[in-house]
Short mmCIF file of C-alpha atoms in Angstrom, two decimals:
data_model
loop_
_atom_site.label_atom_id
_atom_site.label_comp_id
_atom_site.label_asym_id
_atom_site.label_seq_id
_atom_site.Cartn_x
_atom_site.Cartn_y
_atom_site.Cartn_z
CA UNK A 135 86.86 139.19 88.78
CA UNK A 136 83.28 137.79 89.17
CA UNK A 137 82.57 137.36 93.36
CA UNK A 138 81.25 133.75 92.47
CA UNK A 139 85.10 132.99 92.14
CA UNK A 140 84.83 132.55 88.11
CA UNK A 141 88.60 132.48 86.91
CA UNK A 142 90.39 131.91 90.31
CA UNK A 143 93.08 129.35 89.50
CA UNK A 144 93.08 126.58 92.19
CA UNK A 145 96.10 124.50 93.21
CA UNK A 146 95.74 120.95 95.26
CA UNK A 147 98.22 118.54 96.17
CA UNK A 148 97.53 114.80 97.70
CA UNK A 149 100.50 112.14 98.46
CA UNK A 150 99.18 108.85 98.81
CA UNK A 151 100.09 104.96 98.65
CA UNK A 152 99.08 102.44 96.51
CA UNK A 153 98.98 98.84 98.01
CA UNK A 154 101.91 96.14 96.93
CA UNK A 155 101.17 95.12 92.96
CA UNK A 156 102.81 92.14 91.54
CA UNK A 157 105.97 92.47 88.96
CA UNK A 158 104.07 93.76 85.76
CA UNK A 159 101.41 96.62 84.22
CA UNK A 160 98.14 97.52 86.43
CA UNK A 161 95.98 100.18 85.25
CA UNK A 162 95.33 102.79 88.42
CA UNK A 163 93.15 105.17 86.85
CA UNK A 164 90.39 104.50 89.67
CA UNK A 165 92.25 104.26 92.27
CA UNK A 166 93.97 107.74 91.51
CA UNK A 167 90.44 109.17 90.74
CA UNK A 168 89.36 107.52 94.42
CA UNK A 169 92.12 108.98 95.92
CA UNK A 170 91.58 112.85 94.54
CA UNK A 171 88.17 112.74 94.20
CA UNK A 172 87.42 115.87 96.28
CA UNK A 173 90.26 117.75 94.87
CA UNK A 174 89.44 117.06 91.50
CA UNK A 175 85.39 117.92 91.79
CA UNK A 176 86.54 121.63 92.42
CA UNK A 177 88.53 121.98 89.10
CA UNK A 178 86.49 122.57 85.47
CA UNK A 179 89.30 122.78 83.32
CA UNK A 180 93.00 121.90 84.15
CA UNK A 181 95.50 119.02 84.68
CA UNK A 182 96.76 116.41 86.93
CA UNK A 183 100.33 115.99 87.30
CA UNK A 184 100.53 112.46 88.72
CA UNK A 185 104.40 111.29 89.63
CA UNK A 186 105.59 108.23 91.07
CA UNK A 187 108.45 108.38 94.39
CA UNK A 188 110.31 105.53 93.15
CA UNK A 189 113.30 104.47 90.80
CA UNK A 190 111.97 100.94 90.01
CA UNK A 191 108.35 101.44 88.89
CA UNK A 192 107.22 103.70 86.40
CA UNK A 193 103.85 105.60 85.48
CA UNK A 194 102.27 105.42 81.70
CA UNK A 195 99.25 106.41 79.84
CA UNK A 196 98.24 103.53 77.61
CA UNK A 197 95.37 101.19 77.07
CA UNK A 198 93.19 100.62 79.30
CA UNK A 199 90.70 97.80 77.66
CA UNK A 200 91.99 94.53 76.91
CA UNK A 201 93.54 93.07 79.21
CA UNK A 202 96.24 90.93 76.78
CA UNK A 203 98.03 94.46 76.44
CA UNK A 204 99.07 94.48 80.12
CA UNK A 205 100.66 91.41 79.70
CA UNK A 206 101.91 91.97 76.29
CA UNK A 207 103.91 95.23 77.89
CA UNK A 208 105.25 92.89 80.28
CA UNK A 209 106.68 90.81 77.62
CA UNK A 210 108.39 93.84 75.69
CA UNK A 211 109.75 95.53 78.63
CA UNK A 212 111.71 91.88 79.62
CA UNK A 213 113.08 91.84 75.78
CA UNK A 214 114.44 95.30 76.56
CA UNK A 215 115.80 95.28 79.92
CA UNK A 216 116.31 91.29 80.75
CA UNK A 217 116.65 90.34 84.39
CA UNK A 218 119.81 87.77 83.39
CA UNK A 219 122.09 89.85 81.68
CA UNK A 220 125.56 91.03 83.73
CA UNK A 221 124.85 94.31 85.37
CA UNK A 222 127.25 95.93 87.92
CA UNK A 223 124.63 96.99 89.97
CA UNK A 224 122.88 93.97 92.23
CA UNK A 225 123.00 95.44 95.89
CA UNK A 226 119.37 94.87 96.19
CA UNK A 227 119.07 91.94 93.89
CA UNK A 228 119.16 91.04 90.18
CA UNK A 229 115.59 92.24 89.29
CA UNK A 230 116.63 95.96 90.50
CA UNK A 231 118.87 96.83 87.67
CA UNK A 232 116.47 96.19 84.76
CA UNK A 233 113.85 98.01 86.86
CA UNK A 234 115.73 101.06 87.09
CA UNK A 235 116.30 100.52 83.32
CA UNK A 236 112.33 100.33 82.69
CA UNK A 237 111.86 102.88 84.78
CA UNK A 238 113.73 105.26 83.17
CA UNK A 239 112.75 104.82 79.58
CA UNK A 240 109.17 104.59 80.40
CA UNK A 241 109.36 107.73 82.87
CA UNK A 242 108.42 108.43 86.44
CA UNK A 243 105.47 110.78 85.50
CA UNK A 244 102.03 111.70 83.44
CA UNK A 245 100.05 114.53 83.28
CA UNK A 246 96.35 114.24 82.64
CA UNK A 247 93.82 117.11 81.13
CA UNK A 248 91.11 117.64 83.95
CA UNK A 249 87.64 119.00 82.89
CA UNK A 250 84.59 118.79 84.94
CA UNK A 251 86.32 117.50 87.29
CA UNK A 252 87.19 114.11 85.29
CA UNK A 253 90.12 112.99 83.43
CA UNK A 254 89.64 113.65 80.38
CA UNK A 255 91.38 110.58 78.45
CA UNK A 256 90.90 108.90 74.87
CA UNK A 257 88.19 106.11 75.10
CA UNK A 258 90.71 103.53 75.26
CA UNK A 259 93.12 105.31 77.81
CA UNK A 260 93.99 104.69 81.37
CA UNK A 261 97.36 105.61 83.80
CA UNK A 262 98.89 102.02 84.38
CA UNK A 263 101.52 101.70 87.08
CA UNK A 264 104.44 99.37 85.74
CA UNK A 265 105.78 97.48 88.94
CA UNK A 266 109.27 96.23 87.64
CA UNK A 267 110.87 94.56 90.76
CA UNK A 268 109.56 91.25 92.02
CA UNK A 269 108.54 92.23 95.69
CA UNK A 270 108.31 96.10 95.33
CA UNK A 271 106.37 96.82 98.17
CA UNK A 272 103.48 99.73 98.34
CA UNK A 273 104.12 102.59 96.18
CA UNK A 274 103.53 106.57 96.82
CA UNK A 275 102.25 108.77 94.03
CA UNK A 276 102.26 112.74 94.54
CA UNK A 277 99.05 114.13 92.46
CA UNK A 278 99.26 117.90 91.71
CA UNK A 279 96.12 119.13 90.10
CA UNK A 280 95.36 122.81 89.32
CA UNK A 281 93.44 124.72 87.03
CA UNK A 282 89.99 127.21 87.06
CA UNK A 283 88.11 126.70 89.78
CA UNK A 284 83.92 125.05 89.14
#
C-alpha cells in the first residue's frame, strides 16, 4: 500500500434533520450535499447510501429540472394511494394510511455513485424527498458514504 493512503477504503456516517416540508415532492440534493460536504470531499470514487427514519415519507431519484414534475408526482401518487378510501388503519389520522402506502412502493432509500467527491447523477437527476402526510414534521436521513479515499 502506497504511504500517501492510495487504496484505503474510507467509511463515514452523518444523521441529520431536514426541516418540516409540505405534503408533496421536494428535491434535497443540496441540502444532503450541505449536510456531508466534508465527508464526501475525502471520497474519489464510491457511494452514498442515503435512507430516510420514517414510514410516511419516502426517498427517490428522479428529475430534478422542471418543476411541473414535482407536482405531477403528487398527482399520481394520490391516484394510487387516495386519502378517502376506507382503511382500517386511522390512529393518527386519515392521511397516514396512504402515506405508509406511498412510502412503501416508492421505498425508504437511494444510493448515489460518489466520485470526486460529488454525486455523480444523470444531468437531469436529483434525490427528492416525498412528504406524504399533511403535517409530517422534520425528517432525519442517515447518509452512509464509503469508498477510496482522495
Amino acid at each position: 500500500m502506497a504511504s500517501n493512503g492510495e487504496g484505503v477504503t474510507v467509511w463515514f456516517q452523518r444523521e441529520f434533520s431536514l426541516p418540516a416540508k409540505r405534503r408533496g415532492c421536494h428535491y434535497i440534493s443540496e441540502e444532503i450535499l450541505k449536510a456531508c460536504k466534508d465527508e464526501l470531499s475525502k471520497i474519489k470514487i464510491g457511494t452514498a447510501h442515503i435512507h430516510i427514519k420514517h414510514t410516511s415519507a419516502s426517498l427517490i431519484l428522479n428529475e430534478n429540472y422542471d418543476p411541473t414534475v414535482l407536482t405531477d408526482m403528487e398527482m399520481v401518487l394520490n391516484r394510487i394511494a387516495p386519502q378517502d378510501w376506507k382503511y382500517q388503519h386511522s390512529l393518527e389520522g386519515p392521511d397516514d394510511m396512504p402515506a405508509h402506502a406511498k412510502a412503501a412502493l416508492m421505498g425508504s432509500s437511494v444510493t448515489v455513485p460518489i466520485t470526486n467527491g460529488q454525486f455523480n447523477l444523470g444531468t437531469w437527476q436529483g434525490v427528492w424527498l416525498c412528504e406524504h402526510r399533511d403535517s409530517g414534521g422534520s425528517r432525519k436521513l442517515v447518509v452512509t458514504m464509503n469508498g477510496l479515499k482522495k
